[in-house]
Amino acid sequence: MSFSLAVTTHVLPLAKELDKDKVTPGVLGFIVFAVMALAVWGLMKSMNKHMGKVDFEETPDPAASGKGAGTSPASGSTSPAKG
């Protein structure tokens, strides 16, 4: 009986002081956020490990190396302009 008396005298006044319109995430929200943060950290660590194994050396394009500047796709038309 003394426990219920202590709850009503100490906890109940605290509950009345809280704003009923205010919503907080609480402990469960913190735990979910912490688990998600750990998951992201683990994924980033794994990604860095896998990206270290990737070889970024590209082979040159044989079609682009033997032709002049007028035939590149960036320069536009392959035929001389009339006009």
mmCIF file with all atom_site columns, C-alpha atoms in Angstrom:
data_model
loop_
_atom_site.group_PDB
_atom_site.id
_atom_site.type_symbol
_atom_site.label_atom_id
_atom_site.label_alt_id
_atom_site.label_comp_id
_atom_site.label_asym_id
_atom_site.label_entity_id
_atom_site.label_seq_id
_atom_site.pdbx_PDB_ins_code
_atom_site.Cartn_x
_atom_site.Cartn_y
_atom_site.Cartn_z
_atom_site.occupancy
_atom_site.B_iso_or_equiv
_atom_site.pdbx_formal_charge
_atom_site.auth_seq_id
_atom_site.auth_comp_id
_atom_site.auth_asym_id
_atom_site.auth_atom_id
_atom_site.pdbx_PDB_model_num
ATOM 1  C CA . MET A 1 1  ? 0.000  0.000  0.000   1.00 0.00 ? 1  MET A CA 1
ATOM 2  C CA . SER A 1 2  ? 2.837  2.405  0.670   1.00 0.00 ? 2  SER A CA 1
ATOM 3  C CA . PHE A 1 3  ? 4.035  2.013  -2.935  1.00 0.00 ? 3  PHE A CA 1
ATOM 4  C CA . SER A 1 4  ? 0.718  3.151  -4.386  1.00 0.00 ? 4  SER A CA 1
ATOM 5  C CA . LEU A 1 5  ? 0.666  6.045  -1.917  1.00 0.00 ? 5  LEU A CA 1
ATOM 6  C CA . ALA A 1 6  ? 4.168  7.071  -3.004  1.00 0.00 ? 6  ALA A CA 1
ATOM 7  C CA . VAL A 1 7  ? 3.162  6.897  -6.669  1.00 0.00 ? 7  VAL A CA 1
ATOM 8  C CA . THR A 1 8  ? 0.141  9.076  -6.153  1.00 0.00 ? 8  THR A CA 1
ATOM 9  C CA . THR A 1 9  ? 2.027  11.643 -4.094  1.00 0.00 ? 9  THR A CA 1
ATOM 10 C CA . HIS A 1 10 ? 5.207  11.878 -6.227  1.00 0.00 ? 10 HIS A CA 1
ATOM 11 C CA . VAL A 1 11 ? 4.367  10.801 -9.768  1.00 0.00 ? 11 VAL A CA 1
ATOM 12 C CA . LEU A 1 12 ? 0.854  12.167 -10.139 1.00 0.00 ? 12 LEU A CA 1
ATOM 13 C CA . PRO A 1 13 ? 1.862  15.808 -9.584  1.00 0.00 ? 13 PRO A CA 1
ATOM 14 C CA . LEU A 1 14 ? 4.583  15.374 -12.215 1.00 0.00 ? 14 LEU A CA 1
ATOM 15 C CA . ALA A 1 15 ? 2.050  14.070 -14.702 1.00 0.00 ? 15 ALA A CA 1
ATOM 16 C CA . LYS A 1 16 ? -0.134 17.111 -14.205 1.00 0.00 ? 16 LYS A CA 1
ATOM 17 C CA . GLU A 1 17 ? 2.800  19.436 -14.899 1.00 0.00 ? 17 GLU A CA 1
ATOM 18 C CA . LEU A 1 18 ? 3.402  17.889 -18.315 1.00 0.00 ? 18 LEU A CA 1
ATOM 19 C CA . ASP A 1 19 ? 1.899  19.605 -21.336 1.00 0.00 ? 19 ASP A CA 1
ATOM 20 C CA . LYS A 1 20 ? -0.718 17.263 -22.794 1.00 0.00 ? 20 LYS A CA 1
ATOM 21 C CA . ASP A 1 21 ? -0.242 18.725 -26.296 1.00 0.00 ? 21 ASP A CA 1
ATOM 22 C CA . LYS A 1 22 ? 3.513  18.076 -26.294 1.00 0.00 ? 22 LYS A CA 1
ATOM 23 C CA . VAL A 1 23 ? 4.627  14.823 -27.893 1.00 0.00 ? 23 VAL A CA 1
ATOM 24 C CA . THR A 1 24 ? 8.071  13.380 -27.193 1.00 0.00 ? 24 THR A CA 1
ATOM 25 C CA . PRO A 1 25 ? 9.682  10.277 -28.692 1.00 0.00 ? 25 PRO A CA 1
ATOM 26 C CA . GLY A 1 26 ? 10.698 8.854  -25.342 1.00 0.00 ? 26 GLY A CA 1
ATOM 27 C CA . VAL A 1 27 ? 12.990 5.914  -24.721 1.00 0.00 ? 27 VAL A CA 1
ATOM 28 C CA . LEU A 1 28 ? 11.587 3.783  -27.532 1.00 0.00 ? 28 LEU A CA 1
ATOM 29 C CA . GLY A 1 29 ? 12.253 6.571  -30.046 1.00 0.00 ? 29 GLY A CA 1
ATOM 30 C CA . PHE A 1 30 ? 15.837 6.863  -28.818 1.00 0.00 ? 30 PHE A CA 1
ATOM 31 C CA . ILE A 1 31 ? 16.382 3.108  -29.088 1.00 0.00 ? 31 ILE A CA 1
ATOM 32 C CA . VAL A 1 32 ? 15.004 3.014  -32.650 1.00 0.00 ? 32 VAL A CA 1
ATOM 33 C CA . PHE A 1 33 ? 17.160 5.987  -33.642 1.00 0.00 ? 33 PHE A CA 1
ATOM 34 C CA . ALA A 1 34 ? 20.276 4.422  -32.074 1.00 0.00 ? 34 ALA A CA 1
ATOM 35 C CA . VAL A 1 35 ? 19.683 1.111  -33.873 1.00 0.00 ? 35 VAL A CA 1
ATOM 36 C CA . MET A 1 36 ? 19.238 2.932  -37.179 1.00 0.00 ? 36 MET A CA 1
ATOM 37 C CA . ALA A 1 37 ? 22.425 4.943  -36.580 1.00 0.00 ? 37 ALA A CA 1
ATOM 38 C CA . LEU A 1 38 ? 24.373 1.754  -35.863 1.00 0.00 ? 38 LEU A CA 1
ATOM 39 C CA . ALA A 1 39 ? 22.960 0.149  -39.022 1.00 0.00 ? 39 ALA A CA 1
ATOM 40 C CA . VAL A 1 40 ? 24.020 3.131  -41.144 1.00 0.00 ? 40 VAL A CA 1
ATOM 41 C CA . TRP A 1 41 ? 27.473 3.085  -39.562 1.00 0.00 ? 41 TRP A CA 1
ATOM 42 C CA . GLY A 1 42 ? 27.838 -0.623 -40.329 1.00 0.00 ? 42 GLY A CA 1
ATOM 43 C CA . LEU A 1 43 ? 26.666 -0.145 -43.914 1.00 0.00 ? 43 LEU A CA 1
ATOM 44 C CA . MET A 1 44 ? 29.115 2.716  -44.452 1.00 0.00 ? 44 MET A CA 1
ATOM 45 C CA . LYS A 1 45 ? 31.959 0.655  -43.031 1.00 0.00 ? 45 LYS A CA 1
ATOM 46 C CA . SER A 1 46 ? 31.059 -2.244 -45.333 1.00 0.00 ? 46 SER A CA 1
ATOM 47 C CA . MET A 1 47 ? 30.750 0.082  -48.330 1.00 0.00 ? 47 MET A CA 1
ATOM 48 C CA . ASN A 1 48 ? 34.194 1.560  -47.694 1.00 0.00 ? 48 ASN A CA 1
ATOM 49 C CA . LYS A 1 49 ? 35.665 -1.940 -47.512 1.00 0.00 ? 49 LYS A CA 1
ATOM 50 C CA . HIS A 1 50 ? 34.047 -2.961 -50.792 1.00 0.00 ? 50 HIS A CA 1
ATOM 51 C CA . MET A 1 51 ? 34.936 0.296  -52.553 1.00 0.00 ? 51 MET A CA 1
ATOM 52 C CA . GLY A 1 52 ? 38.582 -0.284 -51.636 1.00 0.00 ? 52 GLY A CA 1
ATOM 53 C CA . LYS A 1 53 ? 38.495 -3.505 -53.674 1.00 0.00 ? 53 LYS A CA 1
ATOM 54 C CA . VAL A 1 54 ? 37.209 -1.777 -56.840 1.00 0.00 ? 54 VAL A CA 1
ATOM 55 C CA . ASP A 1 55 ? 39.723 -1.156 -59.649 1.00 0.00 ? 55 ASP A CA 1
ATOM 56 C CA . PHE A 1 56 ? 38.947 2.172  -61.323 1.00 0.00 ? 56 PHE A CA 1
ATOM 57 C CA . GLU A 1 57 ? 41.454 1.823  -64.169 1.00 0.00 ? 57 GLU A CA 1
ATOM 58 C CA . GLU A 1 58 ? 39.634 2.282  -67.481 1.00 0.00 ? 58 GLU A CA 1
ATOM 59 C CA . THR A 1 59 ? 40.775 0.948  -70.838 1.00 0.00 ? 59 THR A CA 1
ATOM 60 C CA . PRO A 1 60 ? 41.028 3.641  -73.534 1.00 0.00 ? 60 PRO A CA 1
ATOM 61 C CA . ASP A 1 61 ? 38.356 3.654  -76.231 1.00 0.00 ? 61 ASP A CA 1
ATOM 62 C CA . PRO A 1 62 ? 40.050 2.546  -79.482 1.00 0.00 ? 62 PRO A CA 1
ATOM 63 C CA . ALA A 1 63 ? 37.516 4.399  -81.680 1.00 0.00 ? 63 ALA A CA 1
ATOM 64 C CA . ALA A 1 64 ? 38.196 7.788  -80.053 1.00 0.00 ? 64 ALA A CA 1
ATOM 65 C CA . SER A 1 65 ? 42.000 7.567  -80.114 1.00 0.00 ? 65 SER A CA 1
ATOM 66 C CA . GLY A 1 66 ? 42.457 7.183  -83.903 1.00 0.00 ? 66 GLY A CA 1
ATOM 67 C CA . LYS A 1 67 ? 40.140 9.924  -85.180 1.00 0.00 ? 67 LYS A CA 1
ATOM 68 C CA . GLY A 1 68 ? 40.372 13.701 -85.290 1.00 0.00 ? 68 GLY A CA 1
ATOM 69 C CA . ALA A 1 69 ? 38.566 16.318 -83.223 1.00 0.00 ? 69 ALA A CA 1
ATOM 70 C CA . GLY A 1 70 ? 35.842 16.825 -85.866 1.00 0.00 ? 70 GLY A CA 1
ATOM 71 C CA . THR A 1 71 ? 34.402 13.346 -85.377 1.00 0.00 ? 71 THR A CA 1
ATOM 72 C CA . SER A 1 72 ? 33.873 13.420 -81.626 1.00 0.00 ? 72 SER A CA 1
ATOM 73 C CA . PRO A 1 73 ? 30.235 13.380 -80.503 1.00 0.00 ? 73 PRO A CA 1
ATOM 74 C CA . ALA A 1 74 ? 30.775 16.519 -78.442 1.00 0.00 ? 74 ALA A CA 1
ATOM 75 C CA . SER A 1 75 ? 31.699 18.600 -81.503 1.00 0.00 ? 75 SER A CA 1
ATOM 76 C CA . GLY A 1 76 ? 28.377 18.013 -83.231 1.00 0.00 ? 76 GLY A CA 1
ATOM 77 C CA . SER A 1 77 ? 28.108 16.949 -86.878 1.00 0.00 ? 77 SER A CA 1
ATOM 78 C CA . THR A 1 78 ? 30.734 14.720 -88.541 1.00 0.00 ? 78 THR A CA 1
ATOM 79 C CA . SER A 1 79 ? 30.361 16.415 -91.934 1.00 0.00 ? 79 SER A CA 1
ATOM 80 C CA . PRO A 1 80 ? 31.671 19.918 -92.664 1.00 0.00 ? 80 PRO A CA 1
ATOM 81 C CA . ALA A 1 81 ? 29.119 22.681 -92.332 1.00 0.00 ? 81 ALA A CA 1
ATOM 82 C CA . LYS A 1 82 ? 27.683 24.118 -95.538 1.00 0.00 ? 82 LYS A CA 1
ATOM 83 C CA . GLY A 1 83 ? 26.987 27.715 -95.816 1.00 0.00 ? 83 GLY A CA 1
#
